[in-house]
Short mmCIF file of C-alpha atoms in Angstrom, two decimals:
data_model
loop_
_atom_site.label_atom_id
_atom_site.label_comp_id
_atom_site.label_asym_id
_atom_site.label_seq_id
_atom_site.Cartn_x
_atom_site.Cartn_y
_atom_site.Cartn_z
CA MET A 1 -0.51 0.06 -0.07
CA SER A 2 1.31 3.25 -0.96
CA ALA A 3 2.19 5.86 2.17
CA VAL A 4 0.60 9.17 0.52
CA LYS A 5 -2.69 9.91 1.61
CA SER A 6 -5.24 11.83 0.91
CA VAL A 7 -5.09 15.47 2.40
CA PRO A 8 -8.09 17.47 3.43
CA PRO A 9 -9.46 20.73 1.53
CA LYS A 10 -6.79 24.30 2.79
CA PRO A 11 -8.57 27.93 1.99
CA PRO A 12 -7.16 29.40 -1.70
CA ILE A 13 -3.29 29.66 -2.16
CA ALA A 14 -3.84 33.73 -2.88
CA LYS A 15 -1.91 34.78 -6.38
CA LYS A 16 0.82 38.05 -6.72
CA SER A 17 0.75 40.56 -8.46
CA TRP A 18 2.62 40.36 -11.82
CA GLY A 19 4.36 43.80 -10.45
CA GLU A 20 5.13 41.25 -6.67
CA ALA A 21 6.18 38.32 -9.48
CA ALA A 22 9.05 41.11 -10.89
CA LYS A 23 10.13 42.01 -7.40
CA ALA A 24 11.37 39.77 -6.71
CA TYR A 25 14.40 38.80 -8.40
CA LEU A 26 15.76 41.99 -6.26
CA ASP A 27 16.16 39.33 -3.34
CA ARG A 28 19.62 39.19 -2.25
CA ARG A 29 19.00 35.34 -2.68
CA ALA A 30 18.74 35.55 -6.52
CA MET A 31 21.54 37.14 -6.83
CA ILE A 32 24.16 34.67 -5.37
CA MET A 33 22.36 32.04 -8.27
CA LEU A 34 23.14 34.51 -10.66
CA PHE A 35 26.73 34.34 -10.05
CA LEU A 36 26.87 30.94 -9.49
CA GLY A 37 24.60 30.51 -12.50
CA PHE A 38 27.11 31.91 -14.86
CA ALA A 39 30.07 29.70 -12.97
CA ALA A 40 27.80 26.41 -14.43
CA GLY A 41 27.40 28.33 -17.79
CA ILE A 42 30.67 27.79 -18.78
CA PRO A 43 32.20 24.66 -19.13
CA ILE A 44 29.29 23.24 -21.04
CA LEU A 45 29.73 25.12 -24.48
CA LEU A 46 33.09 23.69 -24.35
CA ILE A 47 32.38 20.58 -24.49
CA PHE A 48 29.85 21.27 -27.15
CA SER A 49 29.46 23.96 -29.97
CA SER A 50 32.79 26.40 -28.75
CA LEU A 51 34.70 22.11 -28.75
CA SER A 52 32.58 21.13 -32.14
CA LEU A 53 33.62 23.95 -34.49
CA TRP A 54 37.56 23.72 -32.80
CA LEU A 55 37.31 19.74 -33.96
CA ARG A 56 35.18 20.76 -37.38
CA GLU A 57 37.75 23.52 -38.63
CA ALA A 58 40.41 21.09 -37.59
CA GLY A 59 39.03 19.11 -39.69
CA PHE A 60 37.23 16.50 -38.31
CA ASP A 61 33.64 15.08 -40.02
CA ARG A 62 30.21 15.52 -38.49
CA SER A 63 30.44 12.51 -36.47
CA VAL A 64 33.78 12.71 -35.02
CA VAL A 65 32.99 15.98 -33.86
CA THR A 66 28.52 14.97 -32.35
CA THR A 67 30.60 11.96 -31.32
CA PHE A 68 32.60 14.42 -28.95
CA SER A 69 28.73 15.47 -27.81
CA TRP A 70 29.49 11.44 -25.16
CA ALA A 71 31.95 13.68 -23.25
CA ALA A 72 29.16 15.85 -21.63
CA LEU A 73 27.12 12.55 -20.42
CA GLY A 74 28.21 12.18 -17.12
CA TYR A 75 25.47 15.87 -16.96
CA SER A 76 23.15 11.80 -17.05
CA PHE A 77 25.03 9.60 -14.94
CA LYS A 78 25.49 12.37 -11.72
CA PHE A 79 23.64 10.95 -9.97
CA ILE A 80 25.62 8.03 -9.61
CA TRP A 81 28.26 10.01 -7.59
CA ALA A 82 24.99 12.44 -6.45
CA PRO A 83 25.34 10.39 -3.27
CA LEU A 84 28.93 10.31 -2.03
CA VAL A 85 28.71 14.48 -2.90
CA ASP A 86 25.54 15.30 -0.17
CA ALA A 87 26.93 12.18 2.45
CA VAL A 88 31.12 12.17 2.34
CA PRO A 89 32.59 15.68 4.02
CA LEU A 90 35.57 16.29 2.49
CA PRO A 91 38.31 17.36 5.09
CA ILE A 92 38.97 21.15 6.44
CA LEU A 93 37.54 22.69 3.87
CA THR A 94 33.67 20.89 4.93
CA ARG A 95 34.79 22.62 8.10
CA LEU A 96 36.00 26.12 6.86
CA LEU A 97 33.43 26.18 4.24
CA GLY A 98 30.61 24.01 4.94
CA ARG A 99 28.90 20.56 3.39
CA ARG A 100 28.03 22.89 -0.05
CA ARG A 101 30.22 24.93 -0.98
CA SER A 102 33.11 22.96 0.12
CA TRP A 103 31.75 20.55 -3.08
CA ILE A 104 31.21 23.21 -4.96
CA LEU A 105 34.62 24.77 -4.48
CA ILE A 106 36.38 21.18 -5.57
CA ALA A 107 34.31 21.03 -8.57
CA GLN A 108 35.46 24.47 -10.09
CA LEU A 109 39.15 23.83 -9.57
CA LEU A 110 39.01 20.47 -11.38
CA ILE A 111 36.55 22.50 -13.76
CA ILE A 112 39.06 24.45 -14.17
CA LEU A 113 42.03 22.16 -14.72
CA ALA A 114 39.73 20.33 -17.23
CA ILE A 115 39.76 23.34 -19.29
CA TYR A 116 43.60 24.37 -19.06
CA MET A 117 44.29 20.22 -20.17
CA MET A 118 42.11 20.84 -23.54
CA ALA A 119 44.23 23.57 -23.85
CA SER A 120 47.34 21.95 -23.94
CA ILE A 121 46.64 19.49 -26.71
CA ASN A 122 45.80 19.68 -30.53
CA PRO A 123 43.72 18.04 -31.89
CA THR A 124 45.80 18.11 -35.40
CA ASP A 125 47.71 15.10 -34.22
CA GLU A 126 45.43 12.06 -33.97
CA SER A 127 47.64 10.64 -31.04
CA SER A 128 46.62 13.48 -29.18
CA LEU A 129 43.05 13.04 -30.13
CA HIS A 130 42.16 10.28 -27.33
CA TYR A 131 43.21 13.09 -24.42
CA MET A 132 41.81 16.01 -25.57
CA ALA A 133 38.47 12.91 -24.92
CA MET A 134 40.01 12.40 -21.17
CA ALA A 135 40.19 15.85 -20.60
CA ALA A 136 36.99 16.52 -21.79
CA VAL A 137 35.19 13.37 -20.06
CA LEU A 138 37.15 15.17 -17.00
CA LEU A 139 35.49 18.72 -17.50
CA GLY A 140 32.43 16.52 -18.10
CA PHE A 141 32.19 14.68 -15.19
CA SER A 142 33.67 17.92 -12.26
CA SER A 143 31.01 20.74 -14.29
CA ALA A 144 27.76 17.68 -13.52
CA THR A 145 29.08 17.95 -9.83
CA GLN A 146 29.29 21.43 -9.59
CA ASP A 147 25.93 21.30 -10.97
CA ILE A 148 24.65 18.36 -8.29
CA VAL A 149 26.06 20.96 -5.49
CA VAL A 150 24.60 24.04 -6.68
CA ASP A 151 21.00 22.36 -7.35
CA ALA A 152 20.91 21.41 -4.24
CA TYR A 153 22.27 25.31 -3.07
CA ARG A 154 19.99 26.38 -4.86
CA ILE A 155 17.24 23.86 -3.56
CA GLU A 156 17.88 24.71 0.54
CA LEU A 157 18.85 28.96 0.24
CA ALA A 158 14.50 29.38 -0.09
CA PRO A 159 11.00 27.54 0.58
CA ALA A 160 9.57 25.07 -2.86
CA SER A 161 7.40 29.29 -3.38
CA PHE A 162 10.83 31.35 -4.46
CA GLN A 163 12.22 27.88 -6.51
CA SER A 164 11.03 29.45 -9.70
CA VAL A 165 12.85 33.08 -9.04
CA LEU A 166 16.02 31.35 -8.57
CA SER A 167 16.30 28.72 -11.15
CA ALA A 168 15.04 31.63 -13.46
CA MET A 169 17.96 33.85 -11.87
CA TYR A 170 19.74 30.65 -11.88
CA THR A 171 19.17 29.91 -16.27
CA ALA A 172 19.42 34.00 -16.50
CA GLY A 173 23.71 33.29 -14.75
CA TYR A 174 24.24 29.83 -16.70
CA ARG A 175 23.40 31.73 -20.03
CA LEU A 176 25.60 34.09 -19.67
CA GLY A 177 27.83 31.95 -18.70
CA MET A 178 26.81 30.40 -22.17
CA ILE A 179 27.31 33.83 -24.00
CA PHE A 180 30.55 33.95 -21.95
CA ALA A 181 32.03 30.06 -23.59
CA GLY A 182 29.63 31.01 -26.12
CA ALA A 183 29.84 33.72 -28.52
CA GLY A 184 32.77 35.08 -26.40
CA ALA A 185 34.94 31.90 -27.46
CA LEU A 186 34.31 32.50 -31.25
CA TYR A 187 35.02 35.82 -31.34
CA LEU A 188 38.36 35.18 -29.36
CA ALA A 189 39.52 32.58 -31.89
CA ASP A 190 38.86 35.17 -34.81
CA TYR A 191 40.86 37.53 -33.18
CA PHE A 192 43.84 35.23 -32.59
CA GLY A 193 43.63 34.10 -35.45
CA SER A 194 42.30 31.36 -37.14
CA THR A 195 39.49 30.26 -39.25
CA GLU A 196 37.80 27.47 -40.61
CA GLU A 197 40.09 28.25 -44.52
CA LEU A 198 43.27 28.32 -41.86
CA TYR A 199 43.01 26.15 -38.29
CA SER A 200 45.59 28.31 -35.33
CA TYR A 201 45.29 25.24 -32.93
CA GLU A 202 47.57 29.02 -30.17
CA ALA A 203 44.37 30.27 -31.12
CA TRP A 204 42.15 28.04 -29.31
CA ARG A 205 44.21 27.85 -26.81
CA ASN A 206 44.24 31.07 -25.94
CA THR A 207 41.13 31.08 -25.88
CA TYR A 208 40.32 28.41 -24.03
CA TRP A 209 43.04 29.50 -21.69
CA ILE A 210 40.56 32.56 -20.96
CA MET A 211 37.58 30.25 -20.40
CA ALA A 212 40.01 28.73 -17.64
CA ALA A 213 40.55 32.19 -16.37
CA VAL A 214 37.13 33.55 -15.83
CA MET A 215 36.59 30.43 -13.67
CA GLY A 216 37.16 32.37 -11.56
CA VAL A 217 34.48 34.21 -11.10
CA GLY A 218 32.64 31.61 -9.70
CA VAL A 219 35.68 30.37 -6.61
CA VAL A 220 35.23 33.92 -5.86
CA THR A 221 31.39 34.17 -4.96
CA THR A 222 31.37 30.32 -3.45
CA LEU A 223 34.00 31.99 -0.77
CA ILE A 224 31.86 34.91 -0.10
CA ILE A 225 28.64 33.02 0.11
CA ARG A 226 26.99 32.01 3.30
CA GLU A 227 25.72 28.16 3.53
CA PRO A 228 21.58 27.85 4.08
CA VAL A 229 20.73 25.83 6.08
CA SER A 230 19.72 22.35 6.23
CA GLU A 231 16.66 20.44 6.77
CA GLN A 232 18.64 16.76 6.59
CA ILE A 233 19.58 15.42 9.77
CA ARG A 234 23.81 14.37 9.39
CA ILE A 235 25.24 10.92 11.29
CA ASP A 236 28.75 11.81 12.22
CA ARG A 237 30.56 8.21 10.79
CA PRO A 238 34.63 7.61 11.07
CA ALA A 239 36.73 8.92 7.96
CA SER A 240 36.65 4.96 7.45
CA ASP A 241 33.21 5.37 6.64
CA TYR A 242 33.66 7.27 3.88
CA SER A 243 35.96 5.76 2.17
CA ARG A 244 34.68 3.02 1.98
CA LEU A 245 31.84 4.59 -0.07
CA VAL A 246 34.33 6.38 -1.71
CA LEU A 247 36.27 3.05 -2.98
CA VAL A 248 32.36 1.23 -3.42
CA PHE A 249 31.63 4.27 -6.33
CA VAL A 250 35.38 3.62 -7.61
CA LEU A 251 35.14 -0.28 -7.61
CA SER A 252 31.55 0.28 -9.99
CA VAL A 253 33.26 2.83 -12.02
CA VAL A 254 35.88 1.27 -13.21
CA ALA A 255 34.03 -2.38 -13.95
CA PHE A 256 31.37 0.39 -16.04
CA ILE A 257 34.57 1.30 -17.65
CA ILE A 258 36.49 -2.54 -18.63
CA ALA A 259 32.86 -3.30 -18.92
CA PHE A 260 32.55 -0.55 -21.41
CA VAL A 261 35.28 -1.01 -23.71
CA ASN A 262 35.49 -4.88 -24.05
CA VAL A 263 31.25 -4.62 -24.74
CA GLY A 264 32.02 -2.48 -27.08
CA ALA A 265 34.39 -4.76 -28.49
CA LEU A 266 32.38 -7.14 -29.31
CA MET A 267 29.40 -4.95 -31.28
CA PRO A 268 29.27 -5.43 -35.22
CA GLU A 269 28.95 -3.08 -37.11
CA THR A 270 26.57 -0.99 -39.27
CA ASP A 271 25.60 1.82 -41.47
CA SER A 272 22.02 1.76 -40.55
CA VAL A 273 21.69 5.25 -38.09
CA MET A 274 18.89 3.38 -36.09
CA PHE A 275 20.48 0.13 -35.30
CA ALA A 276 23.41 1.18 -33.93
CA PHE A 277 21.22 3.84 -31.52
CA VAL A 278 19.79 0.32 -30.48
CA LEU A 279 23.23 -0.55 -30.61
CA GLU A 280 24.74 1.74 -28.69
CA VAL A 281 21.69 2.09 -25.98
CA VAL A 282 22.48 -2.21 -25.43
CA HIS A 283 26.18 -1.22 -25.44
CA LEU A 284 25.47 1.83 -22.32
CA LEU A 285 23.13 -1.07 -20.32
CA ALA A 286 25.03 -3.64 -20.56
CA SER A 287 28.30 -1.73 -19.25
CA LEU A 288 26.19 0.30 -16.36
CA LEU A 289 24.63 -3.21 -15.48
CA VAL A 290 27.94 -4.44 -14.76
CA ALA A 291 29.68 -1.67 -12.50
CA SER A 292 26.19 -2.40 -11.17
CA VAL A 293 26.03 -5.96 -10.29
CA VAL A 294 30.04 -4.97 -9.29
CA GLY A 295 28.58 -1.90 -6.31
CA TYR A 296 25.85 -4.68 -5.61
CA LEU A 297 28.81 -7.26 -4.64
CA SER A 298 30.95 -5.07 -2.85
CA VAL A 299 28.19 -4.16 -0.07
CA LYS A 300 27.68 -7.63 -0.09
CA ILE A 301 31.03 -8.59 0.70
CA GLY A 302 31.35 -6.33 3.44
CA VAL A 303 33.83 -3.40 1.66
CA VAL A 304 30.87 -0.74 2.58
CA LYS A 305 28.36 -1.29 6.00
CA GLN A 306 25.19 -2.43 3.87
CA GLU A 307 23.01 0.28 5.94
CA MET A 308 26.20 2.99 4.80
CA ALA A 309 25.04 2.08 1.47
CA TYR A 310 21.45 1.70 1.39
CA THR A 311 20.96 5.16 3.70
CA THR A 312 23.13 6.33 0.21
CA TRP A 313 22.35 5.04 -2.46
CA VAL A 314 18.30 3.73 -1.96
CA GLU A 315 16.80 5.37 0.91
CA PRO A 316 16.43 8.75 -1.72
CA VAL A 317 14.41 7.18 -4.36
CA VAL A 318 12.97 4.75 -1.97
CA ASP A 319 11.51 7.88 0.03
CA PHE A 320 10.67 9.22 -4.26
CA PHE A 321 8.40 6.15 -4.45
CA ARG A 322 6.90 6.08 -0.94
CA ARG A 323 5.52 9.99 -1.48
CA TYR A 324 4.31 9.13 -4.38
CA GLY A 325 3.39 5.27 -4.90
CA LYS A 326 2.44 4.22 -9.04
CA LYS A 327 2.27 8.33 -10.19
CA ALA A 328 5.81 8.22 -9.74
CA LEU A 329 6.51 6.03 -12.62
CA LEU A 330 4.21 8.55 -14.49
CA LEU A 331 6.56 11.92 -13.14
CA LEU A 332 10.01 9.71 -14.67
CA ALA A 333 8.62 9.61 -17.94
CA LEU A 334 8.22 12.91 -17.74
CA ILE A 335 10.83 14.38 -16.00
CA GLY A 336 12.86 11.83 -18.93
CA LEU A 337 11.01 12.80 -21.87
CA TYR A 338 9.73 17.80 -21.34
CA ARG A 339 13.35 18.47 -22.90
CA ILE A 340 14.50 15.49 -25.99
CA SER A 341 13.20 18.08 -28.66
CA ASP A 342 14.82 21.29 -28.33
CA ILE A 343 18.49 19.14 -26.81
CA VAL A 344 18.25 16.41 -29.02
CA ALA A 345 17.88 19.99 -32.39
CA GLY A 346 20.28 21.80 -30.33
CA VAL A 347 23.65 18.76 -30.39
CA ILE A 348 24.51 19.38 -34.02
CA SER A 349 23.03 23.73 -34.22
CA ASN A 350 26.74 25.27 -34.47
CA VAL A 351 27.17 22.75 -37.39
CA PHE A 352 24.21 23.05 -39.06
CA TYR A 353 24.41 26.80 -39.40
CA GLN A 354 28.12 26.62 -40.33
CA ASP A 355 26.41 24.28 -43.43
CA MET A 356 23.58 27.07 -43.42
CA GLY A 357 26.90 28.84 -44.83
CA PHE A 358 26.39 31.60 -41.85
CA SER A 359 30.01 32.03 -39.88
CA LYS A 360 31.34 32.18 -37.37
CA THR A 361 30.66 36.07 -36.85
CA ASP A 362 26.89 35.17 -38.11
CA ILE A 363 26.60 32.41 -35.20
CA ALA A 364 28.24 34.77 -32.58
CA ASN A 365 26.31 37.22 -33.88
CA ALA A 366 23.05 36.00 -33.98
CA VAL A 367 23.16 32.28 -31.30
CA LYS A 368 25.40 32.79 -28.93
CA LEU A 369 24.95 36.32 -28.31
CA VAL A 370 20.60 37.37 -29.28
CA GLY A 371 19.88 33.85 -28.75
CA VAL A 372 21.37 33.61 -25.00
CA ILE A 373 19.67 37.49 -24.30
CA MET A 374 17.44 35.41 -25.33
CA VAL A 375 16.80 33.08 -23.49
CA ILE A 376 17.76 34.79 -20.75
CA ALA A 377 14.34 36.60 -21.48
CA GLY A 378 12.42 33.43 -21.31
CA GLY A 379 13.76 32.21 -18.54
CA PHE A 380 12.14 35.40 -16.60
CA LEU A 381 9.15 34.92 -18.27
CA GLY A 382 8.90 31.17 -17.40
CA GLY A 383 9.88 32.29 -13.71
CA ILE A 384 6.54 35.02 -13.83
CA LEU A 385 4.24 32.53 -15.12
CA ALA A 386 5.10 29.49 -12.75
CA GLN A 387 4.28 32.00 -9.74
CA LYS A 388 1.32 33.18 -11.79
CA LEU A 389 -0.16 29.83 -13.18
CA ARG A 390 -0.27 25.83 -11.70
CA MET A 391 2.50 24.57 -12.42
CA MET A 392 2.16 22.71 -15.16
CA GLN A 393 0.04 24.88 -17.30
CA ALA A 394 3.66 26.82 -17.12
CA MET A 395 5.06 22.43 -17.84
CA MET A 396 1.92 23.51 -20.99
CA VAL A 397 2.54 26.33 -22.05
CA GLY A 398 6.96 25.72 -21.96
CA ALA A 399 6.75 22.17 -24.43
CA ILE A 400 4.10 23.12 -26.61
CA LEU A 401 6.91 26.13 -27.57
CA ALA A 402 9.69 24.14 -27.66
CA CYS A 403 8.91 21.04 -29.78
CA VAL A 404 7.05 23.87 -32.56
CA THR A 405 9.79 26.59 -33.00
CA ASN A 406 12.32 23.65 -34.26
CA LEU A 407 9.81 23.53 -36.99
CA LEU A 408 11.13 26.86 -38.46
CA PHE A 409 14.94 25.81 -39.04
CA VAL A 410 13.41 23.43 -41.65
CA LEU A 411 11.55 27.18 -43.10
CA LEU A 412 16.20 28.01 -42.86
CA THR A 413 17.14 25.10 -45.07
CA TYR A 414 15.07 26.58 -47.67
CA HIS A 415 17.08 29.97 -47.54
CA PRO A 416 20.69 29.29 -45.69
CA GLY A 417 22.28 32.31 -45.98
CA SER A 418 19.95 34.46 -44.96
CA LEU A 419 20.33 36.28 -42.10
CA PRO A 420 16.81 37.18 -41.47
CA HIS A 421 14.78 33.58 -41.04
CA MET A 422 18.32 32.91 -38.94
CA TYR A 423 17.38 35.78 -36.65
CA VAL A 424 13.58 35.05 -36.51
CA ALA A 425 14.39 31.69 -35.89
CA VAL A 426 16.99 31.76 -33.74
CA ILE A 427 14.86 34.05 -30.96
CA PHE A 428 11.57 32.38 -31.17
CA ASP A 429 13.75 29.00 -30.55
CA ASN A 430 15.71 30.66 -27.67
CA LEU A 431 13.28 32.36 -26.29
CA ALA A 432 10.37 29.25 -25.88
CA ALA A 433 14.25 27.67 -24.73
CA GLY A 434 14.61 29.02 -22.03
CA LEU A 435 11.08 29.36 -20.54
CA ALA A 436 10.44 25.88 -21.05
CA SER A 437 13.83 25.42 -18.93
CA ALA A 438 13.50 27.42 -16.35
CA VAL A 439 9.65 26.14 -15.57
CA PHE A 440 11.00 22.80 -15.59
CA ILE A 441 13.14 23.66 -13.22
CA ALA A 442 11.17 25.50 -11.37
CA PHE A 443 9.10 22.47 -11.49
CA LEU A 444 12.19 19.31 -10.36
CA SER A 445 12.65 21.71 -7.62
CA ALA A 446 8.92 21.50 -6.02
CA LEU A 447 9.06 17.40 -6.13
CA THR A 448 12.33 17.44 -4.82
CA SER A 449 12.26 15.91 -0.96
CA ILE A 450 14.48 18.77 1.14
CA ARG A 451 15.70 15.51 3.19
CA PHE A 452 17.43 14.63 -0.09
CA THR A 453 18.22 17.25 -2.04
CA ALA A 454 21.56 16.54 -4.20
CA VAL A 455 20.31 13.31 -4.63
CA GLN A 456 16.97 13.43 -5.70
CA TYR A 457 17.57 16.44 -7.83
CA ALA A 458 20.82 15.44 -9.25
CA ILE A 459 18.32 11.33 -10.58
CA PHE A 460 15.64 13.80 -11.80
CA SER A 461 18.39 16.36 -14.14
CA SER A 462 19.69 12.73 -15.20
CA LEU A 463 17.40 11.21 -16.32
CA MET A 464 16.42 14.48 -18.04
CA THR A 465 19.28 14.12 -20.28
CA LEU A 466 20.07 10.84 -20.61
CA LEU A 467 18.32 9.91 -24.03
CA PRO A 468 18.61 13.63 -25.54
CA LYS A 469 22.11 13.28 -24.55
CA VAL A 470 22.33 9.78 -26.61
CA MET A 471 20.06 10.79 -28.96
CA GLY A 472 21.72 13.71 -29.33
CA GLY A 473 25.08 11.45 -30.48
CA TYR A 474 23.50 10.02 -33.65
CA SER A 475 21.86 13.51 -34.92
CA GLY A 476 24.73 14.09 -37.45
CA ALA A 477 24.70 10.69 -37.90
CA ILE A 478 20.68 11.00 -38.80
CA VAL A 479 20.86 14.86 -40.91
CA ASP A 480 23.89 12.47 -42.95
CA ASN A 481 21.63 10.48 -44.21
CA MET A 482 18.29 11.88 -44.22
CA GLY A 483 18.64 15.73 -44.01
CA TYR A 484 18.23 18.62 -41.77
CA PRO A 485 14.56 18.92 -42.90
CA PHE A 486 12.91 15.11 -41.92
CA PHE A 487 16.06 16.15 -38.37
CA PHE A 488 14.34 19.31 -37.34
CA ILE A 489 10.60 17.51 -38.20
CA PHE A 490 11.84 14.69 -36.86
CA THR A 491 12.79 17.13 -33.43
CA PHE A 492 9.60 18.02 -33.39
CA ALA A 493 7.50 15.14 -33.31
CA ILE A 494 9.39 13.84 -30.44
CA GLY A 495 8.32 17.13 -28.73
CA MET A 496 4.65 16.23 -29.19
CA PRO A 497 3.50 13.40 -26.92
CA ILE A 498 5.05 15.71 -23.86
CA LEU A 499 2.32 16.95 -24.16
CA ILE A 500 0.39 14.08 -22.98
CA LEU A 501 2.29 12.97 -19.96
CA ILE A 502 1.43 16.85 -18.61
CA TYR A 503 -2.07 16.00 -18.80
CA LEU A 504 -2.03 12.70 -17.04
CA VAL A 505 0.11 14.59 -14.51
CA ASP A 506 -2.20 17.58 -14.42
CA LYS A 507 -5.08 15.26 -13.30
CA HIS A 508 -3.21 13.08 -10.66
CA ILE A 509 -0.40 14.53 -9.38
CA VAL A 510 -0.67 18.47 -7.08
CA ILE A 511 3.10 19.82 -8.08
CA GLY A 512 4.72 22.75 -6.26
CA ASP A 513 2.98 24.37 -3.32
CA ASN A 514 1.71 27.29 -6.28
CA ASP A 515 -1.33 24.95 -6.93
CA ASP A 516 -3.77 26.76 -6.49
CA ILE A 517 -5.68 22.63 -6.56
CA TYR A 518 -8.49 24.45 -3.79
CA GLY A 519 -9.95 27.35 -5.39
CA ASP A 520 -12.43 27.66 -8.22
CA ASN A 521 -15.54 26.44 -6.23
CA ASP A 522 -13.06 22.85 -5.60
CA LYS A 523 -13.33 22.13 -8.98
CA LEU A 524 -9.55 20.78 -8.93
CA THR A 525 -10.59 19.04 -6.11
CA LYS A 526 -13.40 17.29 -7.11
CA ALA A 527 -11.69 16.16 -10.94
CA ASN A 528 -8.63 15.09 -8.46
CA PRO A 529 -9.83 13.15 -4.95
CA ASN A 530 -6.57 11.49 -4.83
CA LEU A 531 -4.54 15.05 -3.86
CA THR A 532 -1.20 13.65 -2.05
CA ASP A 533 0.24 15.41 1.23
CA THR A 534 4.25 14.58 1.48
CA ASN A 535 4.73 15.57 4.86
CA GLU A 536 7.63 17.75 3.43
CA PRO A 537 9.53 19.65 5.87
CA PRO A 538 9.95 23.06 5.13
CA ARG A 539 12.73 24.65 2.82
CA ALA A 540 15.31 26.98 4.52
CA SER A 541 13.51 30.48 4.26
CA GLU A 542 15.47 34.47 5.23
#
């Protein structure tokens, strides 16, 4: 029997005026998230679009370029080590800075190291290309770790009703970081003398060095902000227990790598894009299964105490299903598919613009500058909508806009080189993406238990990107075989079933404390008698 209980009606929740909703962005906590978001936004484009153009100028074809996007799969698997971030204190640093700030600082220092390593490698030297891949994986891992802790910090910083504001400011900072790592990287590479016709390693090296230096903004922010008040109950354990916990994780990672290499060698080669995608999914799942078995056996033979392993990795998942019962499966489906349309389309976007005849400066001006400004505007609009509308109403608006705007790129394929058509597509697509992203972050935050902040949010955000990023790795091959118009119509089509999931979640589950479920003469209460009370402890308040 599910532990979810029905609750009696409550008084209607007062809706904020438009002025009150907008004024919330001046709150000090919102400013903190702006700067942390900036630090989080820098690394991702250094793995995706900026690295894609670097490799493209270095002479690599589309399939190799888009395959490098898999280096960011750490974002999709961060739920595996998020429990360690939640459970393991860092020697000395935790005592000086607190649990959240100490982990943020370590992640930021690793990001700086990874960017420096990438800058030190010339990809045209084929013998060093795998070192570039390793550095990119380290960047993805450390950046994903920073995201784990910043997300936990954000959720613990303010009550659920304020999360839409924090998520919008985080998104704004994130996109500003992307402007610097996207448009800024293109401007710098051009300034230092690298072009598609005349590749210069030194230009890209200097560009990435500057990106590493700019991460200092995140380090300074981490050192001056305060540690949030946490409702989590901490159990002090001997250092050896934490070491054993980390050892189990390391053994599982080693098992995953060994399995990934060996299973990959057994996979047949194929020219079919769809079959290749299926094989890669099997490849990934088989490697994860091996890693899980090794982790399970490690616990069974006593490498770490079973009670500690259960509390760290299993209890956060059990808590989610305890709160939502069978409806948790519906939520997980929505989480895993909500952003699939724009993420899959975004992996190949820079290569698409280049193939449409636009220069790096055109791309920088339209996509990395104007586009990101529109994402920020969309984020603010999404934050306001999340305060004014019920959560799922705002989610529906975001989902519709995110998939429909992909059709604008089909129009652009019939007008290659046309800046007006490019700007129309970029402006509306990025406005929709910003709105959907801000609303979705608020949605995930509302689902997260304050007792398992880092772990549960990491699971949700990992699930959000896993399938889209795996599919995105094949975007280049899909375009090579089917062409750009088919590809963008495909990304539109895969976004449409999300609307059904949103409708079902809205009908059966109450999400967020601004869902006025008891207003309108109890209309929603009568339509949905199975409203739930999750018995959540309050988040930290001002």
